[in-house]
XYZ file of N, CA, C and O in Angstrom:
364
model
N 25.008 32.256 8.657
C 23.909 31.928 7.847
C 24.414 31.849 6.486
O 25.312 32.629 5.977
N 24.108 30.736 5.651
C 24.728 30.646 4.262
C 23.758 31.061 3.448
O 22.580 30.908 3.528
N 24.273 31.568 2.125
C 23.663 32.037 1.190
C 23.468 30.769 0.069
O 24.218 30.280 -0.482
N 22.194 30.256 0.033
C 21.841 29.343 -0.985
C 21.428 29.851 -2.211
O 20.781 30.696 -2.341
N 21.935 29.438 -3.269
C 21.640 29.966 -4.635
C 20.181 29.727 -5.070
O 19.521 28.589 -4.345
N 19.616 30.070 -5.927
C 18.136 29.987 -6.441
C 18.299 28.714 -6.949
O 19.225 28.177 -7.597
N 17.438 27.687 -6.670
C 17.124 26.493 -7.295
C 17.101 26.693 -8.807
O 16.561 27.486 -9.602
N 17.720 25.700 -9.474
C 17.951 25.833 -10.882
C 16.819 25.180 -11.416
O 15.919 24.163 -10.845
N 16.210 25.727 -12.679
C 14.803 25.311 -13.393
C 15.318 24.293 -14.076
O 16.315 24.148 -14.699
N 14.559 23.170 -13.838
C 14.676 21.894 -14.646
C 13.422 21.541 -15.564
O 12.427 22.144 -15.297
N 13.405 20.510 -16.367
C 12.424 20.084 -17.096
C 11.449 19.062 -16.636
O 11.274 17.998 -17.001
N 11.122 19.379 -15.219
C 10.170 18.302 -14.688
C 8.698 18.749 -14.824
O 8.284 19.683 -14.974
N 8.019 17.546 -14.946
C 6.694 17.622 -15.343
C 6.013 17.809 -13.911
O 5.128 18.498 -13.977
N 6.464 17.238 -12.939
C 5.673 17.265 -11.642
C 6.813 17.467 -10.524
O 7.937 16.997 -10.867
N 6.581 17.849 -9.529
C 7.421 17.974 -8.479
C 7.837 16.538 -8.074
O 7.307 15.610 -7.651
N 9.414 16.201 -8.369
C 9.672 14.988 -7.743
C 9.896 13.955 -9.103
O 10.365 12.856 -8.687
N 9.384 14.520 -10.443
C 9.496 13.582 -11.450
C 10.377 14.129 -12.269
O 10.131 15.045 -12.853
N 11.381 13.090 -12.743
C 12.177 13.854 -13.970
C 11.549 13.311 -15.204
O 10.637 12.571 -15.190
N 12.003 13.854 -16.441
C 11.517 13.578 -17.678
C 11.611 11.973 -17.716
O 12.748 11.471 -17.606
N 10.567 11.316 -18.277
C 10.565 10.034 -18.598
C 9.970 8.937 -17.339
O 9.912 7.859 -17.601
N 10.126 9.632 -16.144
C 9.616 8.834 -15.305
C 8.069 8.331 -15.399
O 7.899 7.134 -14.976
N 7.161 9.034 -15.982
C 5.912 8.547 -16.107
C 6.009 7.529 -17.145
O 5.109 6.531 -17.217
N 6.696 7.558 -18.250
C 6.914 6.726 -19.183
C 7.230 5.207 -18.474
O 6.646 4.212 -18.984
N 8.377 5.333 -17.803
C 8.849 4.184 -17.291
C 7.456 3.449 -16.263
O 7.416 2.341 -16.353
N 6.880 4.234 -15.605
C 5.903 3.820 -14.858
C 4.693 3.074 -15.521
O 4.118 2.084 -15.259
N 4.296 3.848 -16.821
C 3.245 3.424 -17.400
C 3.790 2.098 -18.268
O 2.923 1.106 -18.360
N 5.048 2.363 -18.609
C 5.672 0.790 -19.243
C 5.622 -0.320 -18.289
O 5.296 -1.586 -18.731
N 5.629 -0.133 -17.108
C 5.722 -1.251 -15.972
C 4.504 -1.636 -15.990
O 4.251 -2.942 -16.061
N 3.332 -0.777 -15.684
C 1.855 -1.249 -15.618
C 1.469 -1.842 -16.777
O 0.867 -3.148 -16.537
N 1.985 -1.621 -17.987
C 1.608 -2.257 -19.102
C 2.183 -3.630 -19.527
O 1.496 -4.636 -19.607
N 3.474 -3.758 -18.985
C 4.061 -5.123 -18.873
C 3.214 -5.786 -17.870
O 3.511 -7.088 -18.427
N 3.042 -5.493 -16.774
C 2.421 -6.378 -15.812
C 1.099 -6.990 -16.371
O 0.891 -8.025 -16.196
N 0.500 -6.129 -17.108
C -1.067 -6.563 -17.434
C -0.581 -7.554 -18.533
O -1.264 -8.651 -18.905
N 0.516 -7.450 -19.445
C 0.855 -8.283 -20.653
C 1.334 -9.726 -20.069
O 1.112 -10.827 -20.590
N 2.116 -9.542 -18.857
C 2.584 -10.764 -17.963
C 1.347 -11.516 -17.470
O 1.245 -12.933 -17.570
N 0.384 -10.920 -17.088
C -0.742 -11.486 -16.310
C -1.682 -12.178 -17.619
O -2.187 -13.097 -17.366
N -1.678 -11.585 -18.758
C -2.491 -12.055 -19.827
C -1.621 -13.419 -20.419
O -2.155 -14.393 -20.773
N -0.268 -13.212 -20.273
C 0.565 -14.318 -20.805
C 0.234 -15.675 -19.813
O 0.365 -16.986 -20.278
N 0.342 -15.450 -18.479
C -0.016 -16.561 -17.652
C -1.349 -16.876 -17.638
O -1.499 -18.353 -17.758
N -2.529 -16.078 -17.981
C -3.508 -16.595 -18.196
C -3.818 -17.784 -19.318
O -4.387 -18.372 -19.509
N -2.938 -17.186 -20.645
C -2.922 -17.890 -21.748
C -2.350 -19.152 -21.667
O -2.744 -20.039 -22.139
N -1.275 -19.342 -20.635
C -0.460 -20.504 -20.801
C -1.026 -21.333 -19.763
O -0.901 -22.642 -19.848
N -1.985 -20.977 -18.821
C -2.427 -22.010 -17.853
C -3.299 -23.192 -18.381
O -3.003 -24.241 -18.214
N -4.133 -22.952 -19.463
C -4.977 -24.074 -19.835
C -3.903 -24.892 -20.763
O -4.377 -26.130 -20.799
N -2.892 -24.616 -21.181
C -2.041 -25.526 -21.815
C -1.438 -26.540 -20.881
O -1.405 -27.526 -21.245
N -1.307 -26.267 -19.391
C -0.851 -26.966 -18.568
C -1.836 -27.825 -17.695
O -1.659 -28.779 -17.202
N -3.066 -27.187 -17.789
C -4.151 -27.852 -16.966
C -5.033 -28.948 -17.858
O -5.769 -29.662 -17.292
N -4.654 -28.710 -19.257
C -5.550 -29.541 -20.200
C -6.922 -29.232 -20.611
O -7.745 -30.036 -21.037
N -7.260 -27.899 -20.178
C -8.833 -27.301 -20.474
C -8.622 -26.829 -21.940
O -7.500 -26.622 -22.497
N -9.538 -26.067 -22.329
C -9.670 -25.625 -23.599
C -8.852 -24.326 -23.630
O -8.936 -23.465 -22.584
N -8.335 -24.016 -24.778
C -7.335 -22.732 -24.847
C -8.593 -21.587 -24.563
O -9.507 -21.692 -25.014
N -7.883 -20.341 -24.342
C -8.757 -19.188 -24.039
C -8.792 -18.571 -25.727
O -8.071 -19.083 -26.497
N -9.679 -17.660 -25.749
C -9.871 -17.291 -26.984
C -8.536 -16.300 -27.415
O -7.779 -15.856 -26.727
N -8.463 -15.902 -28.891
C -7.258 -15.552 -29.418
C -7.313 -14.171 -28.986
O -5.964 -13.471 -28.953
N -8.072 -13.409 -28.310
C -7.799 -12.021 -27.721
C -6.961 -12.149 -26.599
O -6.022 -11.246 -26.661
N -6.779 -13.308 -25.988
C -5.759 -13.301 -24.732
C -4.391 -13.308 -25.550
O -3.404 -12.772 -24.899
N -4.190 -14.062 -26.447
C -2.901 -14.295 -27.147
C -2.402 -12.862 -27.900
O -1.296 -12.380 -27.673
N -3.291 -11.913 -28.244
C -3.244 -10.464 -28.452
C -2.680 -9.576 -27.222
O -1.936 -8.820 -27.309
N -3.397 -10.037 -26.200
C -3.117 -9.411 -24.872
C -1.636 -9.470 -24.568
O -0.892 -8.909 -23.798
N -1.090 -10.536 -24.713
C 0.233 -11.032 -24.423
C 1.160 -10.067 -24.831
O 2.158 -9.822 -24.425
N 0.633 -9.621 -25.934
C 1.843 -8.618 -26.734
C 1.962 -7.181 -26.024
O 2.798 -6.485 -26.310
N 1.071 -7.058 -24.852
C 1.283 -5.928 -23.848
C 2.683 -5.901 -23.315
O 3.171 -4.768 -22.812
N 3.142 -7.073 -23.123
C 4.666 -7.137 -22.400
C 5.595 -6.443 -23.303
O 6.346 -5.660 -22.750
N 5.536 -6.614 -24.444
C 6.456 -6.022 -25.328
C 6.287 -4.566 -25.533
O 7.245 -3.736 -25.411
N 5.007 -3.993 -25.514
C 4.808 -2.842 -25.879
C 5.148 -2.033 -24.325
O 5.822 -0.958 -24.434
N 4.861 -2.632 -23.284
C 5.262 -1.987 -21.865
C 6.741 -2.055 -21.735
O 7.328 -0.912 -21.309
N 7.410 -2.882 -22.403
C 8.905 -2.988 -22.412
C 9.361 -1.683 -23.365
O 10.450 -0.985 -22.795
N 8.907 -1.693 -24.429
C 9.309 -0.317 -25.158
C 8.907 0.877 -24.529
O 9.676 1.711 -24.846
N 7.635 1.087 -23.921
C 7.495 2.377 -23.065
C 8.358 2.468 -22.248
O 8.834 3.714 -22.012
N 8.701 1.716 -21.268
C 9.908 1.747 -20.248
C 11.118 2.384 -20.781
O 11.973 3.178 -20.219
N 11.425 1.522 -21.943
C 12.753 1.786 -22.574
C 12.869 3.297 -23.288
O 13.716 4.002 -22.961
N 11.874 3.815 -23.655
C 11.549 5.054 -24.100
C 11.529 6.033 -23.093
O 12.376 7.123 -23.000
N 11.192 5.753 -21.742
C 11.159 6.545 -20.650
C 12.776 6.550 -20.326
O 13.064 7.685 -19.788
N 13.452 5.537 -20.245
C 14.672 5.540 -19.885
C 15.686 6.548 -20.683
O 16.617 7.334 -20.346
N 15.337 6.273 -22.116
C 16.135 6.969 -23.113
C 15.805 8.425 -23.051
O 16.657 9.545 -22.982
N 14.430 8.980 -22.654
C 14.229 10.243 -22.378
C 14.929 11.019 -21.306
O 15.317 11.815 -21.065
N 14.673 10.010 -20.024
C 15.527 10.477 -19.109
C 17.258 10.772 -19.148
O 17.766 11.594 -18.665
N 17.701 9.705 -19.822
C 19.345 9.833 -20.365
C 19.259 11.172 -21.088
O 20.331 11.976 -20.720
N 18.521 11.464 -22.000
C 18.719 12.647 -22.781
C 18.568 13.974 -21.858
O 19.396 14.962 -22.163
N 17.512 14.037 -21.038
C 17.409 14.993 -20.053
C 18.800 15.081 -19.406
O 19.056 16.482 -19.033
N 19.295 14.187 -18.740
C 20.519 14.428 -17.835
C 21.714 14.823 -18.596
O 22.497 15.706 -18.118
N 21.816 14.189 -19.939
C 22.910 14.970 -20.706
C 22.686 16.386 -21.130
O 23.768 17.213 -20.809
N 21.457 16.957 -21.224
C 21.333 18.153 -21.702
C 21.728 18.858 -20.346
O 22.386 20.135 -20.540
N 21.293 18.778 -19.206
C 21.544 19.324 -18.083
C 23.127 19.514 -17.671
O 23.333 20.335 -17.449
N 23.806 18.366 -17.923
C 25.135 18.036 -17.680
C 25.746 19.127 -18.685
O 26.800 19.875 -18.312
N 25.466 19.030 -20.095
C 26.067 20.052 -20.943
C 25.712 21.620 -20.481
O 26.633 22.435 -20.477
N 24.701 21.926 -19.876
C 24.357 23.301 -19.623
C 25.136 23.599 -18.404
O 25.253 24.728 -18.162
N 25.256 22.370 -17.376
C 26.107 22.945 -16.362
C 27.742 23.071 -16.502
O 28.301 23.837 -15.972
N 28.079 22.435 -17.624
C 29.418 22.495 -18.016
C 29.752 23.705 -18.589
O 30.771 24.320 -18.585
N 28.626 24.151 -19.419
C 28.864 25.406 -20.192
C 28.854 26.578 -19.230
O 29.283 27.674 -19.596
N 27.968 26.525 -18.149
C 28.057 27.554 -17.302
C 29.190 28.056 -16.262
O 30.203 27.303 -16.327
């Protein structure tokens, strides 16, 4: 029988989720909402119908917000991995 060392404590928010994972998921959802709004906004331009209200043009900016959220999640994940690597190399 082998002796397994105790699992190392990590900065995980939920079991199986690394730091930044929730930000990446939320960013993807917000990005997809913005992409759907962009498609809805562009469709009347190609069909020749009346343009949608300006609220839809503002909703298109959700694509950029979603991208920024996902990028922040990736950066948070990278920072956590670097902290973990430094702690491992110091030990």
